[in-house]
Amino acid sequence: MISTDAWVLYAGPETETARQPIPGELRRETFTFPDLDDDEVLVEPLYGSWEANLDHALSRNPVDICRQRREEKIVLGNGALVRVIERGRNVKSLGEGDVCMVMPFGKRDENGFAELVFAYDAPGTIGVMARRTKVHADNLVPLPSGSRHSLLRWTTYGRYFTAWDNWKVASACWRAQLPHADPEKHLVFGWGGGTTLAELALAKREGFRVAMTASNDARLREIAELGITPVDRRRFPNLAYDEKRYRDDPEYRTAYKASEHVLLETIAELSDGKGVSIFLDNLGGGLYRATMRAIGRTGIVSTVGWKTGMRLWNLRATECINRRLHVHTHAWRHGDSETIRDFQEATDWIGPEPTEVFDFDDVPKLADAYLHGRVETYFPIYRVNGT
């Protein structure tokens, strides 16, 4: 058995389906796990990236992930740079001391896409929020030898790998309907976090007009520095749509309609009145009505996340008549991992040098800051064994 210092999440109390879940908290303790199997690697995480699935796990929304895995406690974290310490006897592709990115594949389908996610809903997997952990060797992708980029910049890779896959599908769908259209005349617009930002950088490379919302000055500057038009989210603060309140509360309805009007005026100005051609919406929930009002004919709504809500409603006739396509992806294809890594190294399509790095002792502070929107950067990082 192997013992390590880790942040651990315990299963929550059993609750009735109708009740709200009770959020969990991370506990610092010694965590013990079995010795290496022949195809596994023992690693020490260096830097971890705070991903949205950590927030889902701690909020127990949409599920209590411990109970779904039928485990009393788990170690989370599936985005990190790690250093190889020891190899199982069948591992030949990695050497001790290699620095690698962790790929979050717990179970893959026949096409190489994730069905279960490592250190989230894949039973028995042990995440990187620990001084040591173990990973299947084929879930480790070494950094490029002699990379121009710092370890901290490479730690942002998870959002970029996800963005690469989602954008590839969304762009192909748009071109399937309009193969001869000039991207310079079409707007790609997004709200969300680092994944949306990374996708917009790819859209810009393809010649599209690009714009993104943010609600603090630091993020607006970060967007502008990438050559993406920043749109201040504070100009339309009341876009969270609630059907019952919209019907029953005149004051709420007036505030919502005013915010939606400002958004649609902004979109019209940016798109020459055409509406959004590809809308990157990784939030969903109450913002989805505004998303669909902003999309033009033959438009694409593309999502790889559901931070503010999973359940969406569409009028299918309207979507058919307007020829609007809906793209839903999750993570990326396992076999594309090295291709994406090499594209990042060759093109400098990689996250900025992180400005917020939390110590391992302060991981719960990072969790709280992320939950309450107090993290300014799109790429929050925590240090495990890094310097």
Coordinates of C-alpha atoms in Angstrom, one line a residue:
M1 CA 0.0 0.0 0.0
I2 CA 1.1 3.6 -0.7
S3 CA 0.2 6.5 1.7
T4 CA 0.2 10.1 0.8
D5 CA -0.8 13.6 2.0
A6 CA -4.0 14.6 0.2
W7 CA -7.1 16.7 0.1
V8 CA -10.0 14.3 0.4
L9 CA -13.8 14.5 -0.4
Y10 CA -16.2 12.3 1.6
A11 CA -19.5 11.1 0.5
G12 CA -22.4 13.3 1.6
P13 CA -25.4 12.2 3.6
E14 CA -28.2 10.3 1.9
T15 CA -30.9 12.7 0.8
E16 CA -34.2 12.4 -0.9
T17 CA -34.3 13.3 -4.6
A18 CA -36.4 16.4 -4.1
R19 CA -34.0 17.9 -1.5
Q20 CA -31.1 20.2 -2.3
P21 CA -27.7 18.5 -2.1
I22 CA -25.5 19.4 0.9
P23 CA -22.1 20.8 -0.4
G24 CA -19.0 18.9 0.5
E25 CA -15.7 20.2 1.8
L26 CA -12.1 19.1 1.3
R27 CA -10.3 17.5 4.3
R28 CA -6.5 17.3 4.6
E29 CA -5.5 13.8 5.7
T30 CA -3.4 10.8 4.9
F31 CA -4.8 8.8 2.0
T32 CA -3.8 5.2 1.3
F33 CA -4.1 3.4 -2.1
P34 CA -2.9 0.0 -3.5
D35 CA 0.6 -0.5 -5.0
L36 CA 1.2 0.0 -8.7
D37 CA -0.2 -2.4 -11.2
D38 CA 2.0 -3.3 -14.1
D39 CA 0.6 -0.7 -16.5
E40 CA 0.5 2.2 -13.9
V41 CA 3.0 4.9 -13.0
L42 CA 3.6 6.5 -9.6
V43 CA 3.8 10.3 -9.9
E44 CA 4.2 13.4 -7.9
P45 CA 1.9 16.2 -9.0
L46 CA 3.8 19.5 -9.6
Y47 CA 1.0 22.0 -10.4
G48 CA -2.7 21.4 -10.7
S49 CA -5.3 23.3 -12.6
W50 CA -8.7 24.1 -11.0
E51 CA -11.3 22.6 -13.4
A52 CA -15.0 23.0 -13.4
N53 CA -15.6 19.3 -12.5
L54 CA -14.0 20.1 -9.1
D55 CA -16.7 22.6 -8.5
H56 CA -19.4 20.1 -9.6
A57 CA -18.0 17.5 -7.2
L58 CA -17.8 19.8 -4.2
S59 CA -21.3 21.2 -4.8
R60 CA -22.6 17.6 -5.3
N61 CA -24.4 19.0 -8.4
P62 CA -25.6 17.2 -10.4
V63 CA -24.7 14.2 -8.3
D64 CA -22.8 13.1 -5.2
I65 CA -19.8 11.7 -7.1
C66 CA -18.6 9.6 -4.1
R67 CA -22.0 7.9 -3.8
Q68 CA -22.1 7.4 -7.6
R69 CA -18.7 5.7 -7.4
R70 CA -19.8 3.8 -4.3
E71 CA -16.8 5.0 -2.4
E72 CA -16.6 6.5 1.1
K73 CA -14.0 9.1 0.1
I74 CA -12.1 10.1 -3.0
V75 CA -9.2 12.3 -4.1
L76 CA -10.2 14.7 -6.9
G77 CA -8.2 16.5 -9.6
N78 CA -7.6 15.5 -13.2
G79 CA -5.7 18.4 -14.7
A80 CA -2.0 18.7 -13.6
L81 CA 1.6 18.4 -14.6
V82 CA 3.2 15.5 -12.8
R83 CA 6.7 14.0 -12.5
V84 CA 7.2 10.2 -12.9
I85 CA 8.7 8.6 -9.8
E86 CA 8.3 4.9 -10.5
R87 CA 7.0 2.7 -13.3
G88 CA 5.1 -0.5 -13.4
R89 CA 6.9 -3.4 -15.0
N90 CA 5.1 -3.1 -18.4
V91 CA 5.7 0.6 -18.8
K92 CA 8.4 1.3 -21.4
S93 CA 7.3 4.6 -22.9
L94 CA 8.0 6.8 -19.9
G95 CA 11.2 7.4 -17.9
E96 CA 11.7 8.3 -14.2
G97 CA 11.8 12.1 -14.0
D98 CA 9.7 12.7 -17.1
V99 CA 7.2 15.7 -16.6
C100 CA 3.9 14.8 -18.1
M101 CA 0.3 16.1 -18.5
V102 CA -2.4 14.0 -17.1
M103 CA -5.2 13.0 -19.6
P104 CA -8.5 12.7 -17.8
F105 CA -9.7 9.4 -19.3
G106 CA -11.2 6.9 -16.9
K107 CA -13.1 4.8 -19.4
R108 CA -13.0 5.3 -23.2
D109 CA -15.5 4.3 -25.9
E110 CA -14.5 2.5 -29.1
N111 CA -13.7 5.9 -30.7
G112 CA -11.4 7.1 -27.9
F113 CA -13.8 9.5 -26.3
A114 CA -14.3 9.6 -22.5
E115 CA -17.2 7.8 -21.0
L116 CA -16.0 8.1 -17.5
V117 CA -13.5 10.7 -16.3
F118 CA -10.4 10.0 -14.3
A119 CA -10.6 11.3 -10.7
Y120 CA -14.2 12.3 -11.2
D121 CA -16.8 9.6 -12.0
A122 CA -14.4 6.7 -12.8
P123 CA -14.4 4.4 -9.8
G124 CA -11.1 3.6 -8.1
T125 CA -9.2 6.5 -9.7
I126 CA -7.0 8.7 -7.5
G127 CA -6.7 12.4 -8.5
V128 CA -3.8 14.8 -8.4
M129 CA -4.8 16.7 -5.3
A130 CA -2.3 14.7 -3.4
R131 CA 1.5 14.7 -2.9
R132 CA 1.6 11.4 -4.8
T133 CA -0.8 9.4 -6.9
K134 CA -0.9 6.7 -9.5
V135 CA -2.0 6.9 -13.2
H136 CA -2.3 4.5 -16.1
A137 CA 0.7 5.1 -18.3
D138 CA -1.4 5.8 -21.4
N139 CA -3.0 8.7 -19.6
L140 CA 0.3 10.6 -19.4
V141 CA 1.6 12.8 -22.3
P142 CA 5.1 14.1 -21.8
L143 CA 5.8 17.7 -22.3
P144 CA 7.8 18.6 -25.5
S145 CA 11.5 18.2 -24.9
G146 CA 13.1 21.7 -24.5
S147 CA 9.7 23.5 -24.7
R148 CA 9.8 27.3 -25.0
H149 CA 6.9 27.5 -22.5
S150 CA 7.1 27.4 -18.7
L151 CA 5.6 24.6 -16.6
L152 CA 3.0 27.0 -15.3
R153 CA 1.8 27.9 -18.8
W154 CA 1.6 24.2 -19.7
T155 CA -0.6 23.6 -16.6
T156 CA -3.4 25.4 -18.4
Y157 CA -3.5 22.6 -21.0
G158 CA -6.9 21.1 -20.0
R159 CA -9.0 24.0 -21.2
Y160 CA -7.0 24.2 -24.4
F161 CA -7.3 20.5 -25.2
T162 CA -11.1 20.7 -24.6
A163 CA -11.3 23.9 -26.7
W164 CA -9.4 22.3 -29.6
D165 CA -11.9 19.4 -29.9
N166 CA -15.0 21.5 -29.5
W167 CA -13.9 24.2 -31.9
K168 CA -13.0 21.5 -34.5
V169 CA -16.5 20.2 -34.5
A170 CA -18.3 23.6 -34.3
S171 CA -16.2 25.0 -37.2
A172 CA -16.8 22.0 -39.3
C173 CA -20.6 22.2 -38.7
W174 CA -20.7 25.8 -39.7
R175 CA -18.7 25.2 -42.9
A176 CA -20.9 22.2 -43.7
Q177 CA -23.8 24.7 -44.3
L178 CA -21.8 27.6 -45.6
P179 CA -18.8 26.2 -47.4
H180 CA -18.1 29.3 -49.4
A181 CA -18.8 32.0 -46.8
D182 CA -16.1 34.4 -45.8
P183 CA -15.4 34.1 -42.0
E184 CA -14.5 37.8 -41.8
K185 CA -18.1 38.6 -42.2
H186 CA -19.2 36.3 -39.4
L187 CA -19.1 36.7 -35.6
V188 CA -18.1 34.0 -33.1
F189 CA -19.2 35.1 -29.7
G190 CA -18.7 33.5 -26.3
W191 CA -19.3 33.6 -22.6
G192 CA -17.7 31.2 -20.2
G193 CA -14.2 30.8 -19.0
G194 CA -10.8 29.7 -20.2
T195 CA -12.1 27.1 -22.6
T196 CA -14.2 29.7 -24.4
L197 CA -11.2 32.1 -24.5
A198 CA -9.1 29.4 -26.1
E199 CA -11.7 28.6 -28.7
L200 CA -12.1 32.2 -29.7
A201 CA -8.3 32.3 -30.2
L202 CA -8.7 29.4 -32.7
A203 CA -11.7 31.2 -34.4
K204 CA -9.6 34.3 -34.8
R205 CA -6.9 32.2 -36.5
E206 CA -9.5 31.0 -39.0
G207 CA -10.4 34.6 -39.8
F208 CA -13.7 35.0 -37.9
R209 CA -14.7 38.2 -36.0
V210 CA -14.4 37.3 -32.4
A211 CA -15.8 38.8 -29.1
M212 CA -16.3 37.6 -25.5
T213 CA -18.0 38.9 -22.4
A214 CA -16.3 39.3 -19.0
S215 CA -17.4 41.0 -15.8
N216 CA -14.2 42.2 -14.3
D217 CA -11.5 44.5 -15.6
A218 CA -8.6 42.0 -15.4
R219 CA -10.4 39.5 -17.6
L220 CA -11.5 42.2 -20.1
R221 CA -7.8 43.2 -20.4
E222 CA -6.8 39.5 -20.9
I223 CA -9.4 39.2 -23.7
A224 CA -8.2 42.3 -25.4
E225 CA -4.6 41.3 -25.3
L226 CA -5.4 38.2 -27.4
G227 CA -7.0 40.4 -30.1
I228 CA -10.5 39.4 -29.1
T229 CA -13.2 42.2 -28.7
P230 CA -14.0 42.5 -25.0
V231 CA -17.7 43.0 -24.1
D232 CA -18.3 44.2 -20.6
R233 CA -20.9 41.8 -19.0
R234 CA -21.8 44.5 -16.5
R235 CA -23.7 46.4 -19.2
F236 CA -26.4 43.7 -19.2
P237 CA -26.5 42.4 -15.6
N238 CA -30.0 40.9 -15.5
L239 CA -29.8 38.2 -18.1
A240 CA -30.5 35.2 -15.8
Y241 CA -33.8 34.1 -17.2
D242 CA -36.4 32.6 -14.9
E243 CA -39.7 31.7 -16.7
K244 CA -41.9 31.9 -13.6
R245 CA -40.4 35.3 -12.4
Y246 CA -40.6 36.6 -16.0
R247 CA -44.3 35.8 -16.0
D248 CA -45.3 36.9 -12.5
D249 CA -42.9 39.7 -11.5
P250 CA -43.2 42.9 -13.6
E251 CA -40.1 44.5 -12.1
Y252 CA -38.0 41.4 -12.9
R253 CA -39.4 41.2 -16.4
T254 CA -38.5 44.9 -17.1
A255 CA -35.0 44.4 -15.8
Y256 CA -34.5 41.3 -17.9
K257 CA -35.8 42.8 -21.1
A258 CA -33.6 45.8 -20.7
S259 CA -30.5 43.7 -20.3
E260 CA -31.4 41.5 -23.2
H261 CA -32.0 44.6 -25.4
V262 CA -28.5 45.9 -24.6
L263 CA -27.0 42.5 -25.4
L264 CA -28.8 42.2 -28.7
E265 CA -27.9 45.7 -29.7
T266 CA -24.2 44.9 -29.0
I267 CA -24.5 41.7 -31.1
A268 CA -26.1 43.6 -34.0
E269 CA -23.3 46.1 -34.0
L270 CA -20.5 43.5 -33.9
S271 CA -22.2 41.3 -36.6
D272 CA -23.5 43.9 -39.0
G273 CA -27.0 42.9 -37.9
K274 CA -26.6 39.2 -38.8
G275 CA -26.5 37.8 -35.3
V276 CA -23.9 35.4 -33.9
S277 CA -22.7 32.7 -36.4
I278 CA -21.1 30.5 -33.8
F279 CA -22.1 31.1 -30.1
L280 CA -19.8 29.4 -27.6
D281 CA -22.0 28.9 -24.6
N282 CA -20.4 26.8 -21.8
L283 CA -22.8 28.2 -19.2
G284 CA -26.3 27.3 -20.2
G285 CA -29.0 27.6 -17.6
G286 CA -30.6 31.0 -17.3
L287 CA -28.4 32.5 -20.0
Y288 CA -29.6 30.1 -22.7
R289 CA -32.6 32.2 -23.7
A290 CA -30.3 35.1 -24.4
T291 CA -27.9 32.8 -26.3
M292 CA -30.7 31.7 -28.6
R293 CA -32.0 35.2 -29.2
A294 CA -28.6 36.3 -30.3
I295 CA -27.9 33.5 -32.8
G296 CA -28.6 34.3 -36.5
R297 CA -29.8 32.0 -39.3
T298 CA -27.6 29.0 -40.0
G299 CA -25.9 29.7 -36.7
I300 CA -24.2 27.2 -34.4
V301 CA -24.6 27.0 -30.6
S302 CA -21.7 25.0 -29.3
T303 CA -21.1 23.8 -25.7
V304 CA -18.6 21.7 -23.8
G305 CA -19.9 22.7 -20.3
W306 CA -22.9 23.5 -18.3
K307 CA -21.7 25.6 -15.4
T308 CA -25.0 27.4 -14.6
G309 CA -27.5 24.7 -15.7
M310 CA -27.9 21.5 -17.7
R311 CA -31.5 21.4 -18.7
L312 CA -32.4 23.4 -21.8
W313 CA -35.6 23.9 -23.8
N314 CA -35.9 24.4 -27.5
L315 CA -38.7 25.0 -30.0
R316 CA -37.7 22.4 -32.6
A317 CA -39.6 24.0 -35.4
T318 CA -37.8 27.3 -34.9
E319 CA -34.4 25.6 -34.9
C320 CA -35.2 23.7 -38.0
I321 CA -36.6 26.6 -40.0
N322 CA -33.5 28.7 -39.0
R323 CA -31.2 25.8 -39.8
R324 CA -29.4 26.2 -36.4
L325 CA -27.1 23.4 -35.4
H326 CA -26.4 22.4 -31.8
V327 CA -23.0 21.0 -30.9
H328 CA -22.3 19.1 -27.7
T329 CA -18.9 17.7 -26.9
H330 CA -17.0 16.4 -23.9
A331 CA -13.2 16.5 -23.4
W332 CA -11.4 15.3 -26.5
R333 CA -10.4 12.1 -28.3
H334 CA -7.6 10.3 -26.5
G335 CA -5.7 9.7 -29.7
D336 CA -5.6 13.4 -30.4
S337 CA -3.7 14.3 -27.2
E338 CA -0.2 14.4 -28.7
T339 CA -1.4 16.2 -31.8
I340 CA -3.0 19.0 -29.6
R341 CA 0.2 19.2 -27.5
D342 CA 2.4 19.6 -30.6
F343 CA 0.0 22.2 -32.1
Q344 CA 0.3 24.2 -28.8
E345 CA 4.1 24.1 -28.9
A346 CA 4.3 25.0 -32.6
T347 CA 1.8 27.8 -32.6
D348 CA 2.0 29.4 -29.1
W349 CA -1.7 28.7 -28.7
I350 CA -1.2 28.2 -25.0
G351 CA -2.4 29.8 -21.8
P352 CA -0.8 33.0 -20.4
E353 CA 1.6 32.8 -17.5
P354 CA -0.7 32.2 -14.6
T355 CA -1.1 35.2 -12.2
E356 CA -2.9 33.3 -9.4
V357 CA -1.1 30.3 -8.0
F358 CA -2.4 28.9 -4.7
D359 CA -0.2 26.8 -2.3
F360 CA -1.2 23.3 -1.5
D361 CA -2.2 24.4 2.0
D362 CA -4.6 26.9 0.4
V363 CA -6.6 24.6 -1.9
P364 CA -9.8 25.1 0.1
K365 CA -9.4 28.8 -0.2
L366 CA -9.1 28.4 -4.0
A367 CA -12.3 26.3 -4.0
D368 CA -14.2 28.9 -2.1
A369 CA -12.8 31.8 -4.3
Y370 CA -13.8 29.9 -7.5
L371 CA -17.3 29.1 -6.2
H372 CA -18.0 32.7 -5.3
G373 CA -16.4 34.3 -8.4
R374 CA -13.4 35.8 -6.7
V375 CA -10.8 34.3 -9.0
E376 CA -9.8 37.0 -11.5
T377 CA -7.8 34.8 -13.9
Y378 CA -9.3 32.2 -16.3
F379 CA -6.6 29.8 -15.3
P380 CA -6.4 29.3 -11.5
I381 CA -3.5 27.0 -10.5
Y382 CA -2.5 25.3 -7.3
R383 CA 1.0 24.2 -6.4
V384 CA 1.4 20.6 -5.1
N385 CA 5.2 19.8 -5.3
G386 CA 6.2 22.6 -7.6
T387 CA 8.7 25.3 -6.6

